[in-house]
mmCIF file of C-alpha atoms in Angstrom:
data_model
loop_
_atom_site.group_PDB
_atom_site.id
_atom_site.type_symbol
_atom_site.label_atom_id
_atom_site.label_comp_id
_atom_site.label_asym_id
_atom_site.label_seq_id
_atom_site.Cartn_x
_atom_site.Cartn_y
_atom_site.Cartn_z
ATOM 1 C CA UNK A 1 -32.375 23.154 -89.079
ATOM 2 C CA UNK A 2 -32.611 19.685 -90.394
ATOM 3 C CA UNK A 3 -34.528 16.857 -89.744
ATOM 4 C CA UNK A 4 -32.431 14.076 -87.147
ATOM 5 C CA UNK A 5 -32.323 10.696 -89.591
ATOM 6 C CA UNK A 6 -30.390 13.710 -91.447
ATOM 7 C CA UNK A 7 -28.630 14.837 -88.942
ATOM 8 C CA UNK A 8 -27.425 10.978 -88.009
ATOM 9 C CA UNK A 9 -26.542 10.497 -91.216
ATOM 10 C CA UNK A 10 -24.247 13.547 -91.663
ATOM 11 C CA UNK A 11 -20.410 12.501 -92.798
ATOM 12 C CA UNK A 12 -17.681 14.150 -90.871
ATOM 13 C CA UNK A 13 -16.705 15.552 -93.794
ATOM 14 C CA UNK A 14 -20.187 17.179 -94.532
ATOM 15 C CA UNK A 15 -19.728 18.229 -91.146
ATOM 16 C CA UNK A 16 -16.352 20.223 -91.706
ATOM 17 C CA UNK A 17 -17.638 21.639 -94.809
ATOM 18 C CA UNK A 18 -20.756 23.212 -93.044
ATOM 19 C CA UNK A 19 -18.760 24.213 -89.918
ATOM 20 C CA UNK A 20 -16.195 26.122 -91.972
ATOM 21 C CA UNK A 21 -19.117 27.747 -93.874
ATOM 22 C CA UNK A 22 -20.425 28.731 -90.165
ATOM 23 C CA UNK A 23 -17.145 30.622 -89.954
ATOM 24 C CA UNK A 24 -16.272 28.323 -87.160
ATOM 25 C CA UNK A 25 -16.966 29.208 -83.398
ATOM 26 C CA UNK A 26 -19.643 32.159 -83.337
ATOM 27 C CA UNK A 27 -18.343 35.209 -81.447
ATOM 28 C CA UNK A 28 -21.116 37.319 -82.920
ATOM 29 C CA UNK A 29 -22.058 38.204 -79.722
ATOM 30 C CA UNK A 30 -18.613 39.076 -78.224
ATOM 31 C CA UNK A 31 -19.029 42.242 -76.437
ATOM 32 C CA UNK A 32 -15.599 42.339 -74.379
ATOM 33 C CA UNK A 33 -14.038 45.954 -74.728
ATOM 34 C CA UNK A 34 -11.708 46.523 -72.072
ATOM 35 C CA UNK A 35 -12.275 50.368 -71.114
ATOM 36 C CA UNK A 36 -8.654 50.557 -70.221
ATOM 37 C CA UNK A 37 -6.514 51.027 -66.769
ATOM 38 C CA UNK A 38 -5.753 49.121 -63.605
ATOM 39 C CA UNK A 39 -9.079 47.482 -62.932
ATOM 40 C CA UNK A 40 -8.180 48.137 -58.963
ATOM 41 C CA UNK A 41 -8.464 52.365 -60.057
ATOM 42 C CA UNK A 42 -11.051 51.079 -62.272
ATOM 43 C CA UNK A 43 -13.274 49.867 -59.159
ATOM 44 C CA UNK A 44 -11.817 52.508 -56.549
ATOM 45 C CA UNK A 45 -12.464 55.343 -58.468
ATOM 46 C CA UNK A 46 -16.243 53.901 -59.018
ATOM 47 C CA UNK A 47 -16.794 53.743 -55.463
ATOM 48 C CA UNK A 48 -15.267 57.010 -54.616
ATOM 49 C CA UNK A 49 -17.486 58.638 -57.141
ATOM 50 C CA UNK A 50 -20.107 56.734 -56.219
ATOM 51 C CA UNK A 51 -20.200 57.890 -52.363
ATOM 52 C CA UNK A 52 -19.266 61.410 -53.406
ATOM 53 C CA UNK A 53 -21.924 62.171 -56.084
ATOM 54 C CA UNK A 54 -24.495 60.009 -54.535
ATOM 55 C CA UNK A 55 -24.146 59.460 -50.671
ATOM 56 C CA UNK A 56 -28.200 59.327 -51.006
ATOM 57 C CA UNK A 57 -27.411 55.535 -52.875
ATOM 58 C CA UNK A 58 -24.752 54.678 -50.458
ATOM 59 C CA UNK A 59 -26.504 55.130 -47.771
ATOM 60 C CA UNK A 60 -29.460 53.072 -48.923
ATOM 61 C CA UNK A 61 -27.288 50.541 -50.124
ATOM 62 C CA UNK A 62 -25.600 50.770 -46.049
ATOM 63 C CA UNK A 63 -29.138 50.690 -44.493
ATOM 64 C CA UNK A 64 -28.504 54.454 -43.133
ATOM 65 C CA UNK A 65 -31.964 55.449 -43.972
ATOM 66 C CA UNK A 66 -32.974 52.149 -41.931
ATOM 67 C CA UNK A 67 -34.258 52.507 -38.373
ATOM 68 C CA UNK A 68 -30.957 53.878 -36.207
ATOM 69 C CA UNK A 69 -29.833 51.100 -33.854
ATOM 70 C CA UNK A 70 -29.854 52.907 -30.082
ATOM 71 C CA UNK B 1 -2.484 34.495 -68.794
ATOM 72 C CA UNK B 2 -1.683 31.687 -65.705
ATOM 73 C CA UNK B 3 -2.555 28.874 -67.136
ATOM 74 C CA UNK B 4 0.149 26.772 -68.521
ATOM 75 C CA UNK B 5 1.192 23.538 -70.450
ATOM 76 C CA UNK B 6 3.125 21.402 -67.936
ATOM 77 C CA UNK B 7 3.754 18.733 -69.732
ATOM 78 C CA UNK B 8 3.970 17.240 -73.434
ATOM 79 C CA UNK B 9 0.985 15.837 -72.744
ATOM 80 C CA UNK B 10 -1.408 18.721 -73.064
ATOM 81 C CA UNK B 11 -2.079 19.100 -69.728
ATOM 82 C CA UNK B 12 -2.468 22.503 -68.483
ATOM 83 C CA UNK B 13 -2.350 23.647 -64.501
ATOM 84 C CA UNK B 14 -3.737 26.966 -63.640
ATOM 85 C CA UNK B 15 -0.916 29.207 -61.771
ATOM 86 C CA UNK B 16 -2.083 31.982 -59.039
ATOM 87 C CA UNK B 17 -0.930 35.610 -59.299
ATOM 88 C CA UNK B 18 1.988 36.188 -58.099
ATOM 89 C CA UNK B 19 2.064 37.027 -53.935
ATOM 90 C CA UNK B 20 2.890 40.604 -54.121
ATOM 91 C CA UNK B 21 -0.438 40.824 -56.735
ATOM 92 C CA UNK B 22 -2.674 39.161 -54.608
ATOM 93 C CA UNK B 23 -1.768 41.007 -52.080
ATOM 94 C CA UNK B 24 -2.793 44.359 -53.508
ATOM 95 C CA UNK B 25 -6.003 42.917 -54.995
ATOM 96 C CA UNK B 26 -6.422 42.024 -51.570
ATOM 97 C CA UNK B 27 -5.825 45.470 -50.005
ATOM 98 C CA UNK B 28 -7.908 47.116 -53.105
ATOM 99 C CA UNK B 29 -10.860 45.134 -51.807
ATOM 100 C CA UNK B 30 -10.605 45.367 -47.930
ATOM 101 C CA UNK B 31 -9.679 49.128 -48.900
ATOM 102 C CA UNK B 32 -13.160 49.530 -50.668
ATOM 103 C CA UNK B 33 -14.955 47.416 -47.695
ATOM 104 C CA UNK B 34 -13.354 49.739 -45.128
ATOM 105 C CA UNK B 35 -14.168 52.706 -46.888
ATOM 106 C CA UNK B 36 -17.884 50.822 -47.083
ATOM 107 C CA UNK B 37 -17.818 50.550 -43.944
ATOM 108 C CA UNK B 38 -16.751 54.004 -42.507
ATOM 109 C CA UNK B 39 -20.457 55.016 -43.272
ATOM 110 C CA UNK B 40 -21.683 52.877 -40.467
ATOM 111 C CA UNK B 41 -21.731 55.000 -36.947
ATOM 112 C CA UNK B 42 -22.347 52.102 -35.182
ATOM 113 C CA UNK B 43 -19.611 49.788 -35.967
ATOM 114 C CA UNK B 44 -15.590 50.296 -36.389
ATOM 115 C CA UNK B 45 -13.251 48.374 -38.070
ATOM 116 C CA UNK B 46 -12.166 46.319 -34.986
ATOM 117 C CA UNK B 47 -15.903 44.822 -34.740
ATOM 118 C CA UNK B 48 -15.679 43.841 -38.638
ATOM 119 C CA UNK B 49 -13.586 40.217 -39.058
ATOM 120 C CA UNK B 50 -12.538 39.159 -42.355
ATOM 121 C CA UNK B 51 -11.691 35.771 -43.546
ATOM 122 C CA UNK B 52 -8.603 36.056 -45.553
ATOM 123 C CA UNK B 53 -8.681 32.637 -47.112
ATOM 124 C CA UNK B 54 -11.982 33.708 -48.740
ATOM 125 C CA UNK B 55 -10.835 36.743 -49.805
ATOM 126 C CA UNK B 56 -7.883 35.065 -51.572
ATOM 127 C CA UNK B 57 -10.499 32.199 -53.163
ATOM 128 C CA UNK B 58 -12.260 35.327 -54.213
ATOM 129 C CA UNK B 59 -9.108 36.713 -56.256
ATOM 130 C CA UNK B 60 -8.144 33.042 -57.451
ATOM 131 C CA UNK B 61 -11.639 32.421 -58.742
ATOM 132 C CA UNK B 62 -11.812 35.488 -61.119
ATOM 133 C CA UNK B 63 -8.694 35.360 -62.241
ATOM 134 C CA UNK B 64 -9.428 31.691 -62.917
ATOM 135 C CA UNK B 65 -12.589 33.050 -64.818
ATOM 136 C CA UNK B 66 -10.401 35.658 -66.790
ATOM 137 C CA UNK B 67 -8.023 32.728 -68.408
ATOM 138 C CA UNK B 68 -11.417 30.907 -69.346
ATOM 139 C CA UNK B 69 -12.261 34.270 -71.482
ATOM 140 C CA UNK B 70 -9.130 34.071 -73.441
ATOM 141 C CA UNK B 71 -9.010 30.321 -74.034
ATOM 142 C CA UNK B 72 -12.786 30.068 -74.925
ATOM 143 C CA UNK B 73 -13.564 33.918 -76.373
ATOM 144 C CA UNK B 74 -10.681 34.316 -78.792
ATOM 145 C CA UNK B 75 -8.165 35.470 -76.135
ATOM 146 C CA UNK B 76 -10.330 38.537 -75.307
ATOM 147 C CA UNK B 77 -9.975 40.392 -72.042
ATOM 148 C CA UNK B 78 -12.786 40.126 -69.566
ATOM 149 C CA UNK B 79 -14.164 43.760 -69.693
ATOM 150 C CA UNK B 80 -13.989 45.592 -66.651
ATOM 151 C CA UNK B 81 -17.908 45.422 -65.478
ATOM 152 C CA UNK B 82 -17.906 41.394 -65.792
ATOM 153 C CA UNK B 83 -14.324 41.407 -63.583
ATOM 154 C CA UNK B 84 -16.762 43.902 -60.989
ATOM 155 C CA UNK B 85 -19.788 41.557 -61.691
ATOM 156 C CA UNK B 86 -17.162 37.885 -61.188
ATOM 157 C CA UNK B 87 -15.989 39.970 -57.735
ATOM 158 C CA UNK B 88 -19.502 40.482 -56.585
ATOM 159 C CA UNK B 89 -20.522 36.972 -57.079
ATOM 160 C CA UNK B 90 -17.872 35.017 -55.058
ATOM 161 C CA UNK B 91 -18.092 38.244 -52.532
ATOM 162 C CA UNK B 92 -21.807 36.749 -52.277
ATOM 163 C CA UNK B 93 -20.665 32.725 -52.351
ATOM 164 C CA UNK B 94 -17.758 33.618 -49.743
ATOM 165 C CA UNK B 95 -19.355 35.740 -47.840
ATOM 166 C CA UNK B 96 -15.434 37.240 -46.575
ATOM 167 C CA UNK B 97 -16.700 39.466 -43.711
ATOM 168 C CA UNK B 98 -18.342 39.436 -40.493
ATOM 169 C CA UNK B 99 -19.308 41.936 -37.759
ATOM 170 C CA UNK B 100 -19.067 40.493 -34.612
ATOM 171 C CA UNK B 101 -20.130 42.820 -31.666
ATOM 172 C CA UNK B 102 -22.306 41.924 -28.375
ATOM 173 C CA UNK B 103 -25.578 44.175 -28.723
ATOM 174 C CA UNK B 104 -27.680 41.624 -30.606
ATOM 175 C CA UNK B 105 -29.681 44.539 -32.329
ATOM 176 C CA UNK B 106 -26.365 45.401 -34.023
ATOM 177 C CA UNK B 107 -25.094 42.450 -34.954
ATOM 178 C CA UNK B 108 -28.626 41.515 -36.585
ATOM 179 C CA UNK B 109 -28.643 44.953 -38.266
ATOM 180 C CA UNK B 110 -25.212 43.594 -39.953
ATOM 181 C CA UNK B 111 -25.883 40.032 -41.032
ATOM 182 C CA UNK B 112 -26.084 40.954 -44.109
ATOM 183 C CA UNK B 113 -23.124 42.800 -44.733
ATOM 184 C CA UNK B 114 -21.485 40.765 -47.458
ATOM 185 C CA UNK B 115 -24.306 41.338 -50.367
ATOM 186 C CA UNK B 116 -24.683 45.482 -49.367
ATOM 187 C CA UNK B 117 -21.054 45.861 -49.546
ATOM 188 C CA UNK B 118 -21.510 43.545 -53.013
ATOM 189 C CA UNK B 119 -24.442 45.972 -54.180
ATOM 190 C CA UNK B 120 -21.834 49.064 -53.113
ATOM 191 C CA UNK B 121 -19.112 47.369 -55.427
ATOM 192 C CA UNK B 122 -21.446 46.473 -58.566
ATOM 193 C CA UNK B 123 -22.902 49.990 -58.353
ATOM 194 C CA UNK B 124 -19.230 51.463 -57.833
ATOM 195 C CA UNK B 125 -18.324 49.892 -61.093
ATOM 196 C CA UNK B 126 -21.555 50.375 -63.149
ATOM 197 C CA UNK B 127 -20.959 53.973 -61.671
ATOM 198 C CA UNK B 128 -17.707 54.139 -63.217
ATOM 199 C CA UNK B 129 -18.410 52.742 -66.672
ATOM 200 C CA UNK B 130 -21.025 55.126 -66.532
ATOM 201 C CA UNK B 131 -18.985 58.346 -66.375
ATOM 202 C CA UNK B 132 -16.298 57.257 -69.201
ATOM 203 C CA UNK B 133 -19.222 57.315 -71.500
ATOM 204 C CA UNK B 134 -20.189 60.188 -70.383
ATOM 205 C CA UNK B 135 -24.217 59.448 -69.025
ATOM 206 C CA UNK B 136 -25.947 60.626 -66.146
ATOM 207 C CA UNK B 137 -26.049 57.639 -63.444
ATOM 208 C CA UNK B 138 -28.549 57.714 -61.328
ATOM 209 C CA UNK B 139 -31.064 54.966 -59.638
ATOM 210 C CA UNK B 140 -34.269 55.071 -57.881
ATOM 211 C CA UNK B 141 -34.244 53.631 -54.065
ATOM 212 C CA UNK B 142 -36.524 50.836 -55.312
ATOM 213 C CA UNK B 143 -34.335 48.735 -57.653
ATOM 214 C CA UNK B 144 -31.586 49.080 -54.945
ATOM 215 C CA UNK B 145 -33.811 47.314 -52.733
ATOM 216 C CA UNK B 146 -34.751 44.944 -55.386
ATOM 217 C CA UNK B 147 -31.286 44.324 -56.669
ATOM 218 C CA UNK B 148 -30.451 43.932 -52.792
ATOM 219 C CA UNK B 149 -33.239 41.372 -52.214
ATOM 220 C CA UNK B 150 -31.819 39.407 -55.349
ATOM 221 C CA UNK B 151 -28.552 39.242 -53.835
ATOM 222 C CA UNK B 152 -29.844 38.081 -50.148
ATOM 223 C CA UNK B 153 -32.637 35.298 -51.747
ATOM 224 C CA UNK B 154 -32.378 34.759 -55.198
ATOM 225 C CA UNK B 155 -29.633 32.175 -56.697
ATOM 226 C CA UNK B 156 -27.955 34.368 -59.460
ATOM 227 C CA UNK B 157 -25.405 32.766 -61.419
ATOM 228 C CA UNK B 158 -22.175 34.760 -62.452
ATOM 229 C CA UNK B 159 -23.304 34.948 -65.923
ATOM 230 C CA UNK B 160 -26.732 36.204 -64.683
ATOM 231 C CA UNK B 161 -24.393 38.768 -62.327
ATOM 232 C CA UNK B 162 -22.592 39.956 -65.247
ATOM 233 C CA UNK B 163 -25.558 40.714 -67.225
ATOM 234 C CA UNK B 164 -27.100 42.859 -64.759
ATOM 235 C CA UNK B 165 -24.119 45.009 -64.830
ATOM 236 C CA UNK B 166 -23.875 45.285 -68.483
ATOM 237 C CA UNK B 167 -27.717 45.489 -68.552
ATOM 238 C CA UNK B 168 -27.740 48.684 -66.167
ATOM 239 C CA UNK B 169 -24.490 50.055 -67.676
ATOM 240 C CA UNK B 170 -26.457 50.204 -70.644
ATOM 241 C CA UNK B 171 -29.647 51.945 -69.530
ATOM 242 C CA UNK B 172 -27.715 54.634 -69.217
#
């Protein structure tokens, strides 16, 4: 942090100098792993397993458990 | 990556997928939606319309989102929960499909069609990521409903979408 009549008064150069210090543009908090595959099996396969191991969900998630329409 | 230089003047035009990839994006997703919908006793897949053009702004739009990730994150791949996550928001935005049948009862039983089959697609994924890491997924009936409300009412943005799947793949 630093005050802004600082900040106003920074030089490009000063601001090159601290930017390459910075380590340029922060990915710190780049998470992206891709888990691997065809992302089509990826989301098949989820929803297959989902409705096979827990029809329970997918029929909440449907509105099953709702009042039948006659 | 589909976005390209066309010029010498650093102007860049974004590309679609090919045709024959589009096309079995599409069929992947009205495959899930018909396999959504197969739960639903009261309805077949001749009283469900779809609106193709939506479906295809749907692919165009992530894969749009997907060149943004390598041009701004280091040429990183989008992971696969934030693709599921991008999906589910434009499903929600587009709104692709429509149940159009005469009893009234039905067709207000189905009006909101578009953000359970979303829900079924986020939790397909989350699902997914869930069992290569080898956790127990499960969820109680009450943040379904919640996360089902939020998709009805609540404006989520696609980052906001893409953190809850990465925040539920990681409770478990």
């Amino acid at each position: 942090m630093r005050k802004l009549s600082e900040a106003l008064n920074m030089t490009l150069e000063e601001y090159k100098d601290e930017y390459a210090q910075a380590g340029g543009y922060n990915t710190r908090f780049n998470t992206n792993h891709r888990l691997g595959g065809l992302f089509r099996d990826f989301l098949a396969d989820g929803c297959a397993s989902l409705i096979k191991e827990h029809p329970d969900i997918v029929d909440h998630i449907s509105g099953k458990q709702d009042k039948e329409v006659e | 990556m589909s976005i390209i230089e066309t010029d010498k003047k650093g102007v860049y035009t974004y590309i679609p997928s090919d045709q024959e990839e589009m096309y079995r994006d599409r069929q992947a997703i009205l495959g899930l939606f018909h396999e959504y919908t197969a739960y639903q006793s009261d309805i077949t897949d001749d009283d469900i319309l779809v609106d193709d053009s939506s479906i295809s702004e749907i692919l165009i739009r992530v894969d749009k989102r997907k060149d943004y990730f390598k041009i701004f994150h280091n040429k990183t791949d989008i992971d696969e929960l934030k693709e599921a996550a991008l999906i589910v928001y434009w499903l929600l935005k587009f709104r692709p499909f429509s149940v159009s049948v005469s009893l009234p009862e039905i067709a207000q039983k189905y009006v909101d069609i578009n953000e359970r089959f979303a829900l079924f697609l986020l939790l397909g994924a989350v699902k997914r990521a869930v069992d290569m890491k080898g956790a127990e997924f499960s969820l109680k009936n009450d943040y379904i409903d919640l996360l089902g409300y939020a998709f009805r009412y609540w404006d989520l943005s696609k980052e906001a979408m893409m953190l809850v799947a990465e925040t539920l793949y990681a409770a478990f």
